[in-house]
Coordinates of N, CA and C in Angstrom, one line a residue:
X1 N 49.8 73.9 115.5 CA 50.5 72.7 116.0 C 49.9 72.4 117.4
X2 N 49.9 71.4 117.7 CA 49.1 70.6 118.9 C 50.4 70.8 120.2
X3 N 49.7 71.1 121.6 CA 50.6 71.4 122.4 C 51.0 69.9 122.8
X4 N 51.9 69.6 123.1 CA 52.2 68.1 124.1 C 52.9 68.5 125.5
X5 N 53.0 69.4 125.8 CA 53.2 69.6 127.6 C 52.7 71.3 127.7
X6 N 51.8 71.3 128.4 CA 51.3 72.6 129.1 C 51.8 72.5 130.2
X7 N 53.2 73.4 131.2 CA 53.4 73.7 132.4 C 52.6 75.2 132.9
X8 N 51.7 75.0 133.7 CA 51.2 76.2 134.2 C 51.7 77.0 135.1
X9 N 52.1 77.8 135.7 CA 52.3 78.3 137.4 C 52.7 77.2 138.1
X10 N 53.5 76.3 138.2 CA 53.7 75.4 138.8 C 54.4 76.0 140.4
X11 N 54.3 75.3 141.5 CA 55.1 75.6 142.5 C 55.5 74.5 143.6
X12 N 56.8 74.1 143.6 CA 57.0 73.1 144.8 C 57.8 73.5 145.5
X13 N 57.8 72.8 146.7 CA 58.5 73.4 148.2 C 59.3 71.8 148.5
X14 N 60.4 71.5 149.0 CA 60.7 70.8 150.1 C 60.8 71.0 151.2
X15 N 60.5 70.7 151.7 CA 60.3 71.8 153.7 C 60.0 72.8 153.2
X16 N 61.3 73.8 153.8 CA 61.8 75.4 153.3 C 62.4 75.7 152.2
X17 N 62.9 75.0 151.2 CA 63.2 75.5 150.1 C 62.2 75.3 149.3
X18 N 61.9 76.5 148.6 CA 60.9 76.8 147.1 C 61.6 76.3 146.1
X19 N 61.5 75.0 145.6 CA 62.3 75.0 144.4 C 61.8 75.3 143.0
X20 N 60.4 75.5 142.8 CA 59.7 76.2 141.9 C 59.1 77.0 142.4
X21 N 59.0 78.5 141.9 CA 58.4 79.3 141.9 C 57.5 79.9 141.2
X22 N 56.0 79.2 140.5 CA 55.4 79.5 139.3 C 56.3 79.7 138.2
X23 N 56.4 78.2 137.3 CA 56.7 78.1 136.2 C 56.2 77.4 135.5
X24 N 56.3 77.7 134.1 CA 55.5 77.7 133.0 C 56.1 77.5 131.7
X25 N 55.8 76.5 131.2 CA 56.5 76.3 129.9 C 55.8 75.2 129.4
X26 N 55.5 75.5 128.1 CA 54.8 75.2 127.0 C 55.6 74.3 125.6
X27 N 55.4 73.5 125.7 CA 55.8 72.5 124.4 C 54.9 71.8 123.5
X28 N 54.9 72.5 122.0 CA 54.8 72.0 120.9 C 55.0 70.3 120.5
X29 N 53.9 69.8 120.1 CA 54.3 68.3 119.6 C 55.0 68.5 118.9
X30 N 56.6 67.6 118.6 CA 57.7 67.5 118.2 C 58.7 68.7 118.6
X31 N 58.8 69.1 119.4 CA 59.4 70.6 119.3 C 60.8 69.9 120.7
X32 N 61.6 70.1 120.6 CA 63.1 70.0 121.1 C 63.4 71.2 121.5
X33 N 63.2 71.3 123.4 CA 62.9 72.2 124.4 C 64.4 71.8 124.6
X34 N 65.4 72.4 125.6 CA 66.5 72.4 126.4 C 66.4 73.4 127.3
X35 N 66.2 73.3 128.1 CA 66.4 73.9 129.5 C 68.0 73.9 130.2
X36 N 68.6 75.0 130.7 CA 69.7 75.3 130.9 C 69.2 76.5 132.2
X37 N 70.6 76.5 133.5 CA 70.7 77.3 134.4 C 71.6 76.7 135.3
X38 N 72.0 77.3 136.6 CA 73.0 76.9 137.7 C 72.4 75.8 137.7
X39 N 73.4 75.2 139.0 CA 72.7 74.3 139.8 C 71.7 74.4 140.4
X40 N 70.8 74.0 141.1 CA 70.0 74.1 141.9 C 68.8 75.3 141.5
X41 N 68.9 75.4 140.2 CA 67.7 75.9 139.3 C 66.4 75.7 139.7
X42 N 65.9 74.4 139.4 CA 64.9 73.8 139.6 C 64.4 73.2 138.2
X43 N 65.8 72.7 137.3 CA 65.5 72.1 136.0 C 65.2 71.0 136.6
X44 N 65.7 69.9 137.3 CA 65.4 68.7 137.2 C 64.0 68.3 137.8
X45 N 63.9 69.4 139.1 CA 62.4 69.3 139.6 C 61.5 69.6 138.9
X46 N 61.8 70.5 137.9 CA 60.6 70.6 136.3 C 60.3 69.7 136.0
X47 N 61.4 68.9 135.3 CA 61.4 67.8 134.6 C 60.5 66.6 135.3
X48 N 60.4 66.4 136.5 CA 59.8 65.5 137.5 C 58.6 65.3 137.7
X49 N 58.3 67.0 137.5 CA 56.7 67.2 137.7 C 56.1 66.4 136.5
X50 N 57.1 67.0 134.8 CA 56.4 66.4 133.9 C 56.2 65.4 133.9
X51 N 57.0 64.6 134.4 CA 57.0 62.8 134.4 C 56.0 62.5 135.4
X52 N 55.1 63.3 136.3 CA 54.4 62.5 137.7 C 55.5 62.1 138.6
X53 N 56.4 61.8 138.3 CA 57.3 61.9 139.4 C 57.2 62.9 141.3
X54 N 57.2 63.8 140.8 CA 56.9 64.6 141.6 C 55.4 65.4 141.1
X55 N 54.8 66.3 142.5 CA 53.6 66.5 142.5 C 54.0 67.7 143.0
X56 N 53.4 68.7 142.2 CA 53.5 70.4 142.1 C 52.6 71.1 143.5
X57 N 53.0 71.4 144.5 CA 51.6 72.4 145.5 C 51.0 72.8 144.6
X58 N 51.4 73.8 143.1 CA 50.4 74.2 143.5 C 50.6 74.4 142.0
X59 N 49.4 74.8 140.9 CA 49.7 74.6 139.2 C 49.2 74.0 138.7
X60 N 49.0 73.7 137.5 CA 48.8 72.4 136.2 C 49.9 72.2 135.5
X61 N 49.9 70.4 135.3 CA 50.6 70.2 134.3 C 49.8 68.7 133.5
X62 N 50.1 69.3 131.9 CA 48.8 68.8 131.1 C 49.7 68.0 130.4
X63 N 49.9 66.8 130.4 CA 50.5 66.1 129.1 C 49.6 65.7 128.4
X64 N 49.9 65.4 126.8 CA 49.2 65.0 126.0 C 47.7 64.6 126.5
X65 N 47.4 65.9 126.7 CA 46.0 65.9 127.0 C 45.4 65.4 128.3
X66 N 46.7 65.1 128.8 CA 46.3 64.3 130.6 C 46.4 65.5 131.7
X67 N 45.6 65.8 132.1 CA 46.0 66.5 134.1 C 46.3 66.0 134.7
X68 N 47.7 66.2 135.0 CA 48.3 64.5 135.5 C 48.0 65.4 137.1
X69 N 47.0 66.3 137.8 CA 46.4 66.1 139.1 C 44.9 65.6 138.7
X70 N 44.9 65.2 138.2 CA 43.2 64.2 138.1 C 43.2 63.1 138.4
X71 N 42.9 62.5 139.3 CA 43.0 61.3 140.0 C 42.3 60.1 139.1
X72 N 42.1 60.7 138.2 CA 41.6 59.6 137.2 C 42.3 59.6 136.3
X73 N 43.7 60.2 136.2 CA 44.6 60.0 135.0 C 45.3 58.6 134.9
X74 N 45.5 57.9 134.0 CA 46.0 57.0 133.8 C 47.4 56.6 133.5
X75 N 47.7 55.4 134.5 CA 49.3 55.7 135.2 C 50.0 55.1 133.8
X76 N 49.1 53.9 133.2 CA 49.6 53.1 132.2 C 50.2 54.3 131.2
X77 N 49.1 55.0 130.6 CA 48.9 55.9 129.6 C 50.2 57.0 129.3
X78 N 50.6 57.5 130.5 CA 51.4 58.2 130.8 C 52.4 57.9 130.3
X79 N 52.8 56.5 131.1 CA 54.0 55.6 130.7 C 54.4 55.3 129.5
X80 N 53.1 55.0 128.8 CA 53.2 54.5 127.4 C 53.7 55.9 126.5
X81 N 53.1 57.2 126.8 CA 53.8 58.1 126.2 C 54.5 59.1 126.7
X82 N 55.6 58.8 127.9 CA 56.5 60.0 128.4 C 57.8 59.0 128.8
X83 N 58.5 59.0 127.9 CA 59.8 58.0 129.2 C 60.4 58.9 129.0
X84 N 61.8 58.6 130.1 CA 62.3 59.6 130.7 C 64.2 59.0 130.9
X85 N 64.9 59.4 131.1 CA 66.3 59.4 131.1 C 66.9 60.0 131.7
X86 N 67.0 58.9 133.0 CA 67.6 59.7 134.4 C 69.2 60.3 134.3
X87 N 70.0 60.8 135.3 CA 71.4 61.4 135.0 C 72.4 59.5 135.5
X88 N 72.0 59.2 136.4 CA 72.2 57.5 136.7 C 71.4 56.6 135.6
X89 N 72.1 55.4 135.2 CA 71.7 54.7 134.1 C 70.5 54.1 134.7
X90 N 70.4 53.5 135.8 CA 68.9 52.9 136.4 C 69.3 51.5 135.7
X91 N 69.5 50.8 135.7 CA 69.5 49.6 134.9 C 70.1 48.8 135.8
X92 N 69.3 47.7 135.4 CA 69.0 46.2 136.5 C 70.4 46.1 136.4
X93 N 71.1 45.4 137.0 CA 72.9 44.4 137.5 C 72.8 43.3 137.0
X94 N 71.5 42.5 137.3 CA 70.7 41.1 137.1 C 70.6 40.9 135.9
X95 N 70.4 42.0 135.1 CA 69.8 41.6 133.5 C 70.9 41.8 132.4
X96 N 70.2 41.3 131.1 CA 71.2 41.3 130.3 C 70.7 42.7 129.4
X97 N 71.8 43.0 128.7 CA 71.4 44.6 128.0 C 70.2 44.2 127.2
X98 N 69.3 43.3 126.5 CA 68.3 43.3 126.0 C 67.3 43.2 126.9
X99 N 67.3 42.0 128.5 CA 66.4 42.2 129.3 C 66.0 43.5 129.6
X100 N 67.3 44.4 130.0 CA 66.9 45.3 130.7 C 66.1 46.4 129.8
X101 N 66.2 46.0 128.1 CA 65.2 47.2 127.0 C 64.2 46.6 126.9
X102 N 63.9 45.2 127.2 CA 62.4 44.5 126.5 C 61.4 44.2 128.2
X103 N 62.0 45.0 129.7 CA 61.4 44.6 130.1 C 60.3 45.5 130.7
X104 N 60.8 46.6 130.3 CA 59.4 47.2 130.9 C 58.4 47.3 129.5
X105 N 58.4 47.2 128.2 CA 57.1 47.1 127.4 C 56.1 45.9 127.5
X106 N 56.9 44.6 128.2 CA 56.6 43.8 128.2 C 55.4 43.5 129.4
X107 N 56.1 44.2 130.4 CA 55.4 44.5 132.0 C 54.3 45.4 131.5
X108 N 54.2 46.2 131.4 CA 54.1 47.5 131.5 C 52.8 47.6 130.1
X109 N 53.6 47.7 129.0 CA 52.4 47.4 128.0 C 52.1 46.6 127.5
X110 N 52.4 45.1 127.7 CA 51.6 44.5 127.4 C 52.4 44.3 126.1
X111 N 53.6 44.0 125.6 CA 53.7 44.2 124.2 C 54.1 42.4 124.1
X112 N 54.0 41.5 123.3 CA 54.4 40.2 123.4 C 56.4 40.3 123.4
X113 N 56.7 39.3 123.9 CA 58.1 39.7 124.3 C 59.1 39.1 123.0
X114 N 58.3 38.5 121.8 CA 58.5 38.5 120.6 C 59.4 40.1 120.1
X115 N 58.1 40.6 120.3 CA 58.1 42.1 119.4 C 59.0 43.0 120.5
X116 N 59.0 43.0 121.6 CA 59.7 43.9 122.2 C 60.7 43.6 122.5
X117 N 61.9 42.2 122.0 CA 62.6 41.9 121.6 C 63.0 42.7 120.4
X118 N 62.0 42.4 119.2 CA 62.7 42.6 118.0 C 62.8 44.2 117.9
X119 N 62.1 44.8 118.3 CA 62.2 46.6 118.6 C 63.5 47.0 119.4
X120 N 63.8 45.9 120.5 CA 64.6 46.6 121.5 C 65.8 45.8 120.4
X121 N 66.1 44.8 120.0 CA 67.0 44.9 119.1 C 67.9 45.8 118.0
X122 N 66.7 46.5 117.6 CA 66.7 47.7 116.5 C 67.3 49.3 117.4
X123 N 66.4 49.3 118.2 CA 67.1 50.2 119.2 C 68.4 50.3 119.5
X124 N 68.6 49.2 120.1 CA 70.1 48.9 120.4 C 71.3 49.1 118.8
X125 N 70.8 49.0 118.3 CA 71.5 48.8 116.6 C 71.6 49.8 116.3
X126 N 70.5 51.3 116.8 CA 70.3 52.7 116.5 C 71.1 53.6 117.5
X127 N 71.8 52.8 118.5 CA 72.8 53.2 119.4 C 74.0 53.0 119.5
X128 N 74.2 51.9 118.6 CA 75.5 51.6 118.5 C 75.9 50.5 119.1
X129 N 75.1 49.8 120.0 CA 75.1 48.5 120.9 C 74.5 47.4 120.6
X130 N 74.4 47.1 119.3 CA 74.0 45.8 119.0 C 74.7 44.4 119.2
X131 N 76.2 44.6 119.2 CA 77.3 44.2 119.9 C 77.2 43.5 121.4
X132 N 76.5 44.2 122.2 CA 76.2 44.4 123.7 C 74.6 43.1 124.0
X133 N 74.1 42.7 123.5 CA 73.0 42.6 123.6 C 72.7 41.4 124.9
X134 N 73.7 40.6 125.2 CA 74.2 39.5 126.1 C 75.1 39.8 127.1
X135 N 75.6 41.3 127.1 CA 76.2 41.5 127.9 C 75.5 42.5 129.9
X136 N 75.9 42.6 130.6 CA 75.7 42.6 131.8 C 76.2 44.4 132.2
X137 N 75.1 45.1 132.6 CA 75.6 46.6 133.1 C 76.6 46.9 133.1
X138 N 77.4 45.6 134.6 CA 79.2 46.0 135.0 C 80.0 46.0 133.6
X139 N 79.2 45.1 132.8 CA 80.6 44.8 132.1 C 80.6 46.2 130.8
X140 N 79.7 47.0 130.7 CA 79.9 48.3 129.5 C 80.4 49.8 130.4
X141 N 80.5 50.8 129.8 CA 81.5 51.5 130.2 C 79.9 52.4 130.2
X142 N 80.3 53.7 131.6 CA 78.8 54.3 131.6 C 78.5 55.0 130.4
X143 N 79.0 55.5 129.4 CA 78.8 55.5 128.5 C 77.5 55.3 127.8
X144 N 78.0 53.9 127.5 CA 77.5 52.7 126.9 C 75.8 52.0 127.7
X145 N 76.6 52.0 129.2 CA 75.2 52.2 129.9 C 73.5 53.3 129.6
X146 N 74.3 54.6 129.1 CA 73.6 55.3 129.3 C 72.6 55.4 128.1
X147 N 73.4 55.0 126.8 CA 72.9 54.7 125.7 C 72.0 53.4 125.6
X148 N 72.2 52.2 126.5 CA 71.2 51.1 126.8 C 69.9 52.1 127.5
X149 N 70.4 52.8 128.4 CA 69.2 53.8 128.7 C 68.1 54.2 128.1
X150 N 69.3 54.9 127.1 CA 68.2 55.6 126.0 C 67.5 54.4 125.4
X151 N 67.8 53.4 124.5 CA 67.5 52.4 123.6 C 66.4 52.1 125.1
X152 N 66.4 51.8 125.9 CA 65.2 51.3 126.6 C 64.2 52.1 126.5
X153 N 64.0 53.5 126.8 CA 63.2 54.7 126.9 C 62.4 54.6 125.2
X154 N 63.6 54.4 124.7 CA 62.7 54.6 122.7 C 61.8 53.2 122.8
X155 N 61.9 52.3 123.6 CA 61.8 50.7 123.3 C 60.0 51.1 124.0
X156 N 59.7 52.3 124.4 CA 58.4 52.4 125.3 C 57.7 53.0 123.9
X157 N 58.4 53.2 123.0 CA 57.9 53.7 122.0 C 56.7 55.6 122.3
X158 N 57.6 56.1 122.8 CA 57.0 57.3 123.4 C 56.5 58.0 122.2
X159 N 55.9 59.3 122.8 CA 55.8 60.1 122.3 C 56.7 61.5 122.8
X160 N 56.7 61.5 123.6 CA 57.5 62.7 124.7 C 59.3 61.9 125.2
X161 N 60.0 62.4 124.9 CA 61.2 61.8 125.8 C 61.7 62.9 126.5
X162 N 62.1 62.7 128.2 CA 62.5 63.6 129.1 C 64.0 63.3 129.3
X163 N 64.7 64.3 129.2 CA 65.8 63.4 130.1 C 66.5 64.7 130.7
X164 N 67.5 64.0 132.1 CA 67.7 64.2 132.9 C 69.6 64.9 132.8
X165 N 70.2 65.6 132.5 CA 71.2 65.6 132.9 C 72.0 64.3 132.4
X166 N 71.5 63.8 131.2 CA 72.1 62.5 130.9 C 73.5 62.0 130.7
X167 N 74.1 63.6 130.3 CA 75.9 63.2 130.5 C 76.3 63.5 131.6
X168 N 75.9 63.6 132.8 CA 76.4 64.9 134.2 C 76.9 64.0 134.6
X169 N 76.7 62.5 134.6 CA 77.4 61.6 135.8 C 78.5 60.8 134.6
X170 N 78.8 61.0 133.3 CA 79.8 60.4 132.7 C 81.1 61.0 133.0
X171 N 82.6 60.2 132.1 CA 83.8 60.9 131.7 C 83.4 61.7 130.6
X172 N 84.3 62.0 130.9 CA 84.5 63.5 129.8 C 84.7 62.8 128.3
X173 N 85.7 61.8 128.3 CA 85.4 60.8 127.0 C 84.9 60.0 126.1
X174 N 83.6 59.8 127.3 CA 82.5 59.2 127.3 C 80.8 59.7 126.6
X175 N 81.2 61.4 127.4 CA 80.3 62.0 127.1 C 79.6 62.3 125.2
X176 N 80.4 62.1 124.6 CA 80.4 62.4 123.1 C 79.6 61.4 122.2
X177 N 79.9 60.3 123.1 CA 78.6 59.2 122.3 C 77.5 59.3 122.8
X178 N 77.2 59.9 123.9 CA 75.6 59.7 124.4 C 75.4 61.1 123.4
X179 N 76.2 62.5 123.7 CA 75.8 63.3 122.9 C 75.1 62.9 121.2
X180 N 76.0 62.7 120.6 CA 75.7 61.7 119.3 C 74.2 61.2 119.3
X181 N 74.1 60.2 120.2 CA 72.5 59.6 120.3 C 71.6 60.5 120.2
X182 N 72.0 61.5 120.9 CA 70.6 62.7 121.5 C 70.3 63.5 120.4
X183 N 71.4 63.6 119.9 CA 71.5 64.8 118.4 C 70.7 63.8 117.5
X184 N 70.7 62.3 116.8 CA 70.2 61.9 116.4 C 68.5 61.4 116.5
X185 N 68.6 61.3 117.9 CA 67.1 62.2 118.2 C 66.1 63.0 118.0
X186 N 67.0 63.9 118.2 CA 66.8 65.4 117.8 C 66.4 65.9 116.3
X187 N 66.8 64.9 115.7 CA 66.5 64.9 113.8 C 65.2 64.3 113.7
X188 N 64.4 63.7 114.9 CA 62.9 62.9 114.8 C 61.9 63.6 115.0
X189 N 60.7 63.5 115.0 CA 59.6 64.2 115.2 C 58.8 63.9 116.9
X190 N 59.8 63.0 117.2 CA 59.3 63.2 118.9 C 59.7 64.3 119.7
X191 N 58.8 64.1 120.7 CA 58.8 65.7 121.6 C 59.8 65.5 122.4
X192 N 60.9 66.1 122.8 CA 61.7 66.2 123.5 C 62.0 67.5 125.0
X193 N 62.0 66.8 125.9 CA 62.5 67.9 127.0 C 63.6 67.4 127.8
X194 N 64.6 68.6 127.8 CA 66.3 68.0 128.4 C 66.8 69.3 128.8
X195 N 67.1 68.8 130.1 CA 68.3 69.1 131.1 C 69.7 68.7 131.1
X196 N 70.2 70.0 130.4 CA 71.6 69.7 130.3 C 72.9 71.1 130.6
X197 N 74.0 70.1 130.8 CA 74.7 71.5 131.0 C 75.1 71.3 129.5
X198 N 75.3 70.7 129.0 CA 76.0 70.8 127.2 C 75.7 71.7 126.5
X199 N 76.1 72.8 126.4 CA 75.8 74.2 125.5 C 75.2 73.7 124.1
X200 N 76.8 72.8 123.7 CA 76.6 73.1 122.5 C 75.5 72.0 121.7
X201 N 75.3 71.2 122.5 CA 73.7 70.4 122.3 C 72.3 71.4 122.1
X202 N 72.4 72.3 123.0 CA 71.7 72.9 123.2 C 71.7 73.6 122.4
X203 N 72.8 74.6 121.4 CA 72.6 75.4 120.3 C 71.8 74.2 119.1
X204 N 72.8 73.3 119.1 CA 72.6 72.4 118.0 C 71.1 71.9 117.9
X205 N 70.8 71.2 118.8 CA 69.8 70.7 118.7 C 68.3 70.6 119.4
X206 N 67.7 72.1 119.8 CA 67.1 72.6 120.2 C 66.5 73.5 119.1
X207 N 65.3 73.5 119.6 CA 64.3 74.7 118.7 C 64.5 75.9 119.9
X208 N 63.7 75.4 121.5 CA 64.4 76.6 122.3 C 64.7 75.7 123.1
X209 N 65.3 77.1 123.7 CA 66.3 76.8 125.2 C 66.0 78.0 125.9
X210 N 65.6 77.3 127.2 CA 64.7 77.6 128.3 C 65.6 77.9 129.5
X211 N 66.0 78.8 130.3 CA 67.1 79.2 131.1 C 66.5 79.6 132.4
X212 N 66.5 78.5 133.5 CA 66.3 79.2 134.7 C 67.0 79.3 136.0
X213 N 66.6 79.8 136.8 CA 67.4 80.5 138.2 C 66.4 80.6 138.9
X214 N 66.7 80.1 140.4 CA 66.2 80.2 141.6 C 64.4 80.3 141.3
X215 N 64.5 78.7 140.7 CA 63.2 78.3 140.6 C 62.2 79.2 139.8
X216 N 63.0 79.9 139.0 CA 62.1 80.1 137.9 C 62.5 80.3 136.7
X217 N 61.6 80.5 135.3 CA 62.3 81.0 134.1 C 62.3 82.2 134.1
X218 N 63.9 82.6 133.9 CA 64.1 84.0 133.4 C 64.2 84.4 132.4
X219 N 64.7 83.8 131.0 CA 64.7 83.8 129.6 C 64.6 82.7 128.8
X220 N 63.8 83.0 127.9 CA 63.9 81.4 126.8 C 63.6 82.6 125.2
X221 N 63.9 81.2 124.2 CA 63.7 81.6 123.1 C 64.9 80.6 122.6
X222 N 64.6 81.2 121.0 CA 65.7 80.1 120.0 C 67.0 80.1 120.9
X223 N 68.2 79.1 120.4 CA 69.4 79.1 120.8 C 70.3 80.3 120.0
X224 N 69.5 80.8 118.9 CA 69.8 82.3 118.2 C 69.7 83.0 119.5
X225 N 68.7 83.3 119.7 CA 68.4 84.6 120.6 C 69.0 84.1 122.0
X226 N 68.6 83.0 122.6 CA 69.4 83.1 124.0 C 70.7 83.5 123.8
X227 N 71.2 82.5 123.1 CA 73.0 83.1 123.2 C 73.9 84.0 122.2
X228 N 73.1 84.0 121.9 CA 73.4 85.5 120.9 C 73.0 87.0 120.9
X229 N 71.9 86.9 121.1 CA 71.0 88.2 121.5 C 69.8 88.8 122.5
X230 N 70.1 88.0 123.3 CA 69.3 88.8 124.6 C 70.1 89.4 125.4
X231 N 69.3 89.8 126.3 CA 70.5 91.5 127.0 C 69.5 91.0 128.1
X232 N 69.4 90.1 128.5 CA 69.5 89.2 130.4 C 70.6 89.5 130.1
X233 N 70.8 90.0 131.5 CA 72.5 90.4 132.4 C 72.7 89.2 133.0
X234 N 71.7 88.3 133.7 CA 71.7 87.0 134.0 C 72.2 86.1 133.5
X235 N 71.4 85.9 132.2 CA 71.6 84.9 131.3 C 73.3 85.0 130.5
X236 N 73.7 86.4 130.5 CA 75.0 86.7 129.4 C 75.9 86.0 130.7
X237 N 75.9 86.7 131.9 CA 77.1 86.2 132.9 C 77.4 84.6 133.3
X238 N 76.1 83.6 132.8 CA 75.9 82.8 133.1 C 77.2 82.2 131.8
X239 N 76.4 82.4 130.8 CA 77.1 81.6 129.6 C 78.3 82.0 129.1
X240 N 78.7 83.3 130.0 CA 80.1 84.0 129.5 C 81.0 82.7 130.5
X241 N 80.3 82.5 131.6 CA 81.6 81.8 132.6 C 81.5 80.2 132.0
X242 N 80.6 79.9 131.1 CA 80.7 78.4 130.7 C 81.2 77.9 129.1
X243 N 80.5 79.2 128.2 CA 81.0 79.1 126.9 C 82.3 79.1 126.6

């Protein structure tokens, strides 16, 4: 099977904090990664590097065949196959829940605003917000927001989808529909990488789950073996205090 993200030895600093410490992780095209650990892991700054977002001191990181430190990688390219799903919805105030899914293919790739309408319509319909399509950020519940989120990110027609901590800033009541979305994701043959504290997403709908601490990986493997059967003293104390 064809890789779609090579992390090599990666390493980033802010000032004085190391928040990666050479890491490394490897993803299969179509393969449904979940990364899990404390806070201040260094899942999200993983996640960042993959996106270009942030820029590694020191490492490779290879998407879909791109070195995204090659100064000749292409910013378009990237875009067209990595979107990403911050833990904040990001979504315009200004726009209406269809503007804010049909406007970056439109910008961005070049898609006629015919078709990236009729996609971002379908999206929305695959979320459960077909309902919403005239409606305004303020006026849906974060929820709801976050699933326009997602429906925007699929509307890029990716190949990779990243996301971020996608229920950390919801209610607790809230959180079960975005879950829903992700899990139904997760049934597709896109490549998936996510940051989450949701266990049980992460048993569910994961091939592995990737577990780090103070900027590095300390154990991965199936959601069999992380939370069932490894004997990381780390990893068990971790999931004993959250399971």
């Amino acid at each position: 099977m064809a890789q779609a993200i090579a992390v090599e030895d990666i390493r980033k600093s802010f000032g004085a904090v190391e928040a990666l410490k050479g890491v490394s992780l490897y993803v299969d095209e179509g393969e449904k990664v979940v990364v899990i650990g404390p806070s201040g892991s260094g899942k999200s700054v993983l996640i960042r590097c993959i996106n270009g977002l942030e820029v590694p001191d020191a490492g490779t990181v290879v998407v879909e065949g791109m070195n995204l430190a090659d100064r000749k990688v292409n910013a378009r390219a990237l875009a067209r196959d990595v979107a990403m799903v911050f833990q904040s919805y990001n979504l315009y105030p200004h726009k209406t829940v269809l503007e804010n899914v049909t406007l970056a293919p439109v910008k961005v790739l070049k898609v006629p605003r015919e078709q990236a309408e009729r996609d971002g319509l379908a999206y929305l319909e695959r979320v459960g917000l077909e309902s919403k399509v005239d409606k305004y950020p303020d006026e849906l519940s974060g929820g709801q927001q976050q699933r326009v989120a997602i429906a925007r990110a699929l509307n890029m027609h990716p190949k990779i989808m990243l996301l971020d901590e996608p229920t950390s800033a919801l209610d607790p009541e809230m959180v079960q529909e975005v879950l829903d979305v992700i899990k139904s994701l997760a049934e597709t043959n896109m490549t998936i990488v996510m940051v989450t504290h949701e266990m049980g997403l992460a048993r569910e709908a994961a091939d592995k789950v990737v577990f780090m601490e103070n900027g590095l990986v300390v154990d991965e493997g199936t959601p069999r073996y992380l939370f069932d059967e490894t004997d990381n003293a780390r990893v068990k104390s971790f999931l004993s205090k959250i399971l």
